[in-house]
Short mmCIF file of C-alpha atoms and ligand atoms in Angstrom, two decimals:
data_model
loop_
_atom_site.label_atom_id
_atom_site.label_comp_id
_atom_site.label_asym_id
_atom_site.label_seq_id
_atom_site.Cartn_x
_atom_site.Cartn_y
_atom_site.Cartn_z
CA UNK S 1 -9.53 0.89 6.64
CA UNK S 2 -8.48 0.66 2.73
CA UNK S 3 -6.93 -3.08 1.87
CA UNK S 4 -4.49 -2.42 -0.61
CA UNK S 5 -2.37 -5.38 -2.14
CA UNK S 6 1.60 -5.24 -2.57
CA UNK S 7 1.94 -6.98 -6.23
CA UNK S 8 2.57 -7.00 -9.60
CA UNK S 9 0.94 -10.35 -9.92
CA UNK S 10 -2.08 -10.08 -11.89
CA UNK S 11 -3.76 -13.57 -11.00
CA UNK S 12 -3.13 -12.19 -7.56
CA UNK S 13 -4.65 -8.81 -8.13
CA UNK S 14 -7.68 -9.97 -9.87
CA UNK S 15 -8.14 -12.95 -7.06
CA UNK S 16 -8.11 -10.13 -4.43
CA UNK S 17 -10.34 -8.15 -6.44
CA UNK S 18 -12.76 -11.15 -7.16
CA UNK S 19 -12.77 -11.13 -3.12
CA UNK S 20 -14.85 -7.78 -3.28
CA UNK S 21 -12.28 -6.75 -0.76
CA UNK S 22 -9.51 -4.73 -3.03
CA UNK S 23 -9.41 -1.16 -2.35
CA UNK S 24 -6.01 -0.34 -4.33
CA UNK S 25 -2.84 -1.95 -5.53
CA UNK S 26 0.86 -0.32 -4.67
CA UNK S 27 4.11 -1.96 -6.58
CA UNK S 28 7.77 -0.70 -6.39
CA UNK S 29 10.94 -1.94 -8.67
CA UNK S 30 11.35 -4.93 -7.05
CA UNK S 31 7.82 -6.21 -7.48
CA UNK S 32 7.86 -5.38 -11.40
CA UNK S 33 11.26 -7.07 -11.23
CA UNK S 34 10.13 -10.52 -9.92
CA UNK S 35 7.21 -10.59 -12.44
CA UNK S 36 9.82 -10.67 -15.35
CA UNK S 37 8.28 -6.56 -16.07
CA UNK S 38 11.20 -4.86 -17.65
CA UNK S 39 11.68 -2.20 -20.43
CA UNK S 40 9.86 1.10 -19.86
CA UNK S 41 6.87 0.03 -22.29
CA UNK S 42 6.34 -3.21 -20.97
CA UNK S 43 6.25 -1.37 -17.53
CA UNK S 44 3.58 1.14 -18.61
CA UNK S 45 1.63 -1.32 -20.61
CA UNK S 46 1.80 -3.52 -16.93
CA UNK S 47 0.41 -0.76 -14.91
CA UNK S 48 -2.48 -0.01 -17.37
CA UNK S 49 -3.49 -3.88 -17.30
CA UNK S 50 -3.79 -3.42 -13.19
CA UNK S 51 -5.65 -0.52 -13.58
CA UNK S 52 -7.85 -2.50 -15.70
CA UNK S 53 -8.45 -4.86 -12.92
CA UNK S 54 -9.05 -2.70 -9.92
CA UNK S 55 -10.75 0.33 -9.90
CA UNK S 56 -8.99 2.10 -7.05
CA UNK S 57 -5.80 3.91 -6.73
CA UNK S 58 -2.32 1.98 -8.53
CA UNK S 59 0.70 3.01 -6.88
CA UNK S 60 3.43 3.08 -9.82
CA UNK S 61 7.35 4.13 -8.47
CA UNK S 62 9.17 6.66 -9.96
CA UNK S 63 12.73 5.19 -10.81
CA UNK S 64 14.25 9.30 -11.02
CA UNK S 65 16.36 10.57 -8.32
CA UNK S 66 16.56 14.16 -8.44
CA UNK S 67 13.41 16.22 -9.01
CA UNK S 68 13.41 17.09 -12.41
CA UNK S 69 13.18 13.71 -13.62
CA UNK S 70 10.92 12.64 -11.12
CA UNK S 71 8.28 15.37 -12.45
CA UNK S 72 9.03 14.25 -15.66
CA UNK S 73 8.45 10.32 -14.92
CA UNK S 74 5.64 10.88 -12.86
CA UNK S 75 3.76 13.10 -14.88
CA UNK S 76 3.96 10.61 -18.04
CA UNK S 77 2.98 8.18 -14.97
CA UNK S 78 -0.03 9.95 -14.32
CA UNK S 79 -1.13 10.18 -17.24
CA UNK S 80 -1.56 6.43 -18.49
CA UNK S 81 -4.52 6.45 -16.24
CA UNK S 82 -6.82 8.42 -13.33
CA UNK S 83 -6.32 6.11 -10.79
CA UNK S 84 -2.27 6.43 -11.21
CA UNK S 85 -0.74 7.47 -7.85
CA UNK S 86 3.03 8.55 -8.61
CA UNK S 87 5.20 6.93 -5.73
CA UNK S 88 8.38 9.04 -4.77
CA UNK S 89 11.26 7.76 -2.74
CA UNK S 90 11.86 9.86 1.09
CA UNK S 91 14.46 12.04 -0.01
CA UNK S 92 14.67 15.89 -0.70
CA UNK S 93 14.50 15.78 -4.30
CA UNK S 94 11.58 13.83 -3.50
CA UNK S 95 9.96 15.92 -1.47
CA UNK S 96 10.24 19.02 -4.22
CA UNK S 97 8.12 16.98 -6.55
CA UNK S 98 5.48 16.03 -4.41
CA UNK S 99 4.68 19.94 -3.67
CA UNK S 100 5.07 19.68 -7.62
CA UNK S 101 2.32 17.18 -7.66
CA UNK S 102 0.35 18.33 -5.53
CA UNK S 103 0.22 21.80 -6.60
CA UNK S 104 -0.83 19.73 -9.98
CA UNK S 105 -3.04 17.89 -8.63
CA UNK S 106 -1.35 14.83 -8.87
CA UNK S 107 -1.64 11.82 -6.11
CA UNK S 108 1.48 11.21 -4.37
CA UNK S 109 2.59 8.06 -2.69
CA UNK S 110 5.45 9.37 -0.68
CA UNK S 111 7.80 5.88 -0.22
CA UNK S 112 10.87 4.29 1.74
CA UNK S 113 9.44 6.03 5.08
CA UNK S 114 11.11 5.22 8.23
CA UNK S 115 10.89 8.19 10.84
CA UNK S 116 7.88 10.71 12.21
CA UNK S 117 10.02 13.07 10.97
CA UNK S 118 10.35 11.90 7.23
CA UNK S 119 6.43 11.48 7.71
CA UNK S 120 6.00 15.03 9.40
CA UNK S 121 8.09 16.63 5.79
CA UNK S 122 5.50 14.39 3.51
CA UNK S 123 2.59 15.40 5.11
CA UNK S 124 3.63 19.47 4.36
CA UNK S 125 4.75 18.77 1.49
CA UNK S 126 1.37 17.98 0.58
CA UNK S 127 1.31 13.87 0.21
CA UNK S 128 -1.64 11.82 -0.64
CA UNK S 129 -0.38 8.93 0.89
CA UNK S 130 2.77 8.19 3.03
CA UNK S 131 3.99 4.26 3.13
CA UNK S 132 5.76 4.01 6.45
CA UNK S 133 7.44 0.08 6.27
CA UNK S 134 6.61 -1.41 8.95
CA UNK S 135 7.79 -5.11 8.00
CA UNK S 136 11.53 -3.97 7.45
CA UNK S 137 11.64 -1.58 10.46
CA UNK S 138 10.71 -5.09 12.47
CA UNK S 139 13.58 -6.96 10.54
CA UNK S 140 16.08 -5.01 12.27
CA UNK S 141 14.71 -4.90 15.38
CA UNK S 142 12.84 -1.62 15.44
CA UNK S 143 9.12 -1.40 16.51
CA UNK S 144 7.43 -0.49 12.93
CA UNK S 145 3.65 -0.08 14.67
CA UNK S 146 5.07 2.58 17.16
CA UNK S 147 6.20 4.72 14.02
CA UNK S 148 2.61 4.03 12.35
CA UNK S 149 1.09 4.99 16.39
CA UNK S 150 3.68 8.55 16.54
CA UNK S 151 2.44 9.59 12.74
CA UNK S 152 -1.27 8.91 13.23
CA UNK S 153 -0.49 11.08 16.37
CA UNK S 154 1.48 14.05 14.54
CA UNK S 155 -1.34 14.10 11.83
CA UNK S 156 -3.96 14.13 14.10
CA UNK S 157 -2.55 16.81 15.90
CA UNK S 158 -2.61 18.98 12.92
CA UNK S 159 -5.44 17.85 10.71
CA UNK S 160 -2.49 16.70 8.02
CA UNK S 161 -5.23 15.13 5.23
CA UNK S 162 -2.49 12.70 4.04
CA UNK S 163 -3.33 9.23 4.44
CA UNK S 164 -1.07 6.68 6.33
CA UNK S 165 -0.49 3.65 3.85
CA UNK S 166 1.36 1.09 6.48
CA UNK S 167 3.22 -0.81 3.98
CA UNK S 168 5.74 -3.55 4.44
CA UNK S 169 2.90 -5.68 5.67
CA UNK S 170 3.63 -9.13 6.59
CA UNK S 171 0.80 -11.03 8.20
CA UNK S 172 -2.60 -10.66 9.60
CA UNK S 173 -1.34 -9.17 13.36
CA UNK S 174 0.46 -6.61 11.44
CA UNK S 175 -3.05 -5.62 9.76
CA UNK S 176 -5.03 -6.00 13.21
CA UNK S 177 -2.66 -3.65 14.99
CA UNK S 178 -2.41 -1.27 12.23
CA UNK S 179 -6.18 -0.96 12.52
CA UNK S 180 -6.40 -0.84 15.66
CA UNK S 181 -4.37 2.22 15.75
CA UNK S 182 -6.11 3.90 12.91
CA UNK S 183 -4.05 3.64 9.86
CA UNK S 184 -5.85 4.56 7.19
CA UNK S 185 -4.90 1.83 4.38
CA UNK S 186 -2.96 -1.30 4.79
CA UNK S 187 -1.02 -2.98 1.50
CA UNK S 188 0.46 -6.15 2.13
CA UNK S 189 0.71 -9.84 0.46
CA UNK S 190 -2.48 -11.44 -0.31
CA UNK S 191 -1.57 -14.10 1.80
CA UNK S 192 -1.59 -11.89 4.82
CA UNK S 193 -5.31 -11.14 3.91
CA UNK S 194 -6.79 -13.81 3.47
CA UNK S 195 -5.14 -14.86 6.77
CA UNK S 196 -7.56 -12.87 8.53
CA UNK S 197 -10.28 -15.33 7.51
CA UNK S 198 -8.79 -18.22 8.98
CA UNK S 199 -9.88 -19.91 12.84
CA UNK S 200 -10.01 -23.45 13.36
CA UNK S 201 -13.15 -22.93 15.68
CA UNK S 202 -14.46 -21.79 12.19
CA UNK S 203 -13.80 -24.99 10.23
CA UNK S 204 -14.72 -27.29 13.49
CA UNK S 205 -17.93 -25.72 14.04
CA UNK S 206 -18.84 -25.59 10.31
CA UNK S 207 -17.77 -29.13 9.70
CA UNK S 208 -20.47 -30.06 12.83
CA UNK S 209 -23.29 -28.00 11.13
CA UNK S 210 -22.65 -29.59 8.07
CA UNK S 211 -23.15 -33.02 9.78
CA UNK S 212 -25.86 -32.58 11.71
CA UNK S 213 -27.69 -31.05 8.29
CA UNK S 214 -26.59 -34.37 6.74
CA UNK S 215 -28.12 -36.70 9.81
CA UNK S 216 -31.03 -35.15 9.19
CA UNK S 217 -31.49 -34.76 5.55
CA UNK S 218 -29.78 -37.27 4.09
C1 E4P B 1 5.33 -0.43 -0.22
O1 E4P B 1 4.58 0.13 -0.96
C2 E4P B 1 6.28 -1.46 -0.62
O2 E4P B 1 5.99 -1.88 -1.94
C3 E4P B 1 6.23 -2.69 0.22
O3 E4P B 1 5.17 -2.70 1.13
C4 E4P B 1 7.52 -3.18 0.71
O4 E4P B 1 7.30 -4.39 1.39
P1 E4P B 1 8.46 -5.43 1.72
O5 E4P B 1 9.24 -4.89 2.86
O6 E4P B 1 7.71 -6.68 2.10
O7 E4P B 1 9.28 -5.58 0.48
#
């Protein structure tokens, strides 16, 4: 399973890489938003300085609603840097330019994903990746890891290649489940991750080793 991290933090991007755990980063609007990111250069320049950081693939969003512009935006997206992955909102529109892409050759993070259906659409259309959000599916009261269990059964089912990104992470039982069921990648918080280290049976039983050592040497 891929670890991907949901930021535009680079202290956080570079302590998850520095982890030797970092597979990939995804970021939407919102996420360049709360890191003060805004003007169209200062948004390119941002995604070039993650893809300095981690070599693996950088989701960057598309802010272009109907599918010309979207082509447009992603291509000039794509072409800061290989390891770009254009990210298109779930819509119609949206769906045109991924075919685009992929015709193109272009790595597609299909976005905003909420049904098997929506997911079953991607998948033809050609998608690299597919970001069903878990995390906000739960917020209303709707089981998100059913939806990630019903796609990895659809795309199973037909050999789809496209990768399920579970996205909307929110804490470590999220990831567990998720790879329990087989999603391919996982982006979340880096709090969520490094969750997964954590069991106080861990500290207690390393804080005894350490004492014993010290009884005996000192
Ligand atoms: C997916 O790529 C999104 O950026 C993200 O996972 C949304 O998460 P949120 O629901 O925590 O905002």
């Amino acid at each position: 399973m891929k670890f991907f991290i949901d930021t535009a933090n680079l202290a956080e991007i570079k302590e998850a890489h520095d982890m030797g755990i970092l597979d990939g980063v995804t970021t939407n609007p919102s996420l360049m938003a709360k890191e003060g990111i805004t003007g169209t250069n200062n948004i390119l320049n941002h995604y070039v300085n993650i893809c300095s950081i981690v070599d693996g693939p950088v989701s960057a969003e598309v802010i272009a609603t109907d599918v010309d512009g979207i082509i447009r935006e992603g291509e000039a997206l794509a072409a800061l840097h290989p390891n770009i992955v254009v990210k298109v909102p779930m819509i119609l529109e949206g769906i045109k330019a991924i075919k685009h892409f992929s015709s193109q050759g272009i790595p597609t993070n299909c976005t905003l994903l909420f049904t098997p259906g929506q997911a079953l659409l991607a998948a033809k259309a050609g998608a690299t990746y597919i970001s069903p959000f878990l995390g906000r599916l739960d917020d209303v009261s709707t089981d998100g890891l059913q939806l990630i269990e019903q796609i990895r059964t659809i795309y199973d089912n037909y050999q789809f290649e496209t990768q399920i990104l579970a996205a909307s992470v929110r804490h470590p039982m999220h990831i567990i489940h998720c790879a329990t069921i087989g999603a391919d990648v996982m982006t979340g918080p880096l709090s969520a991750i490094k969750a997964l280290a954590k069991h106080p049976l861990t500290d207690l039983g390393l804080q005894q080793f350490l004492a014993d050592y010290a009884k005996g040497n000192g």
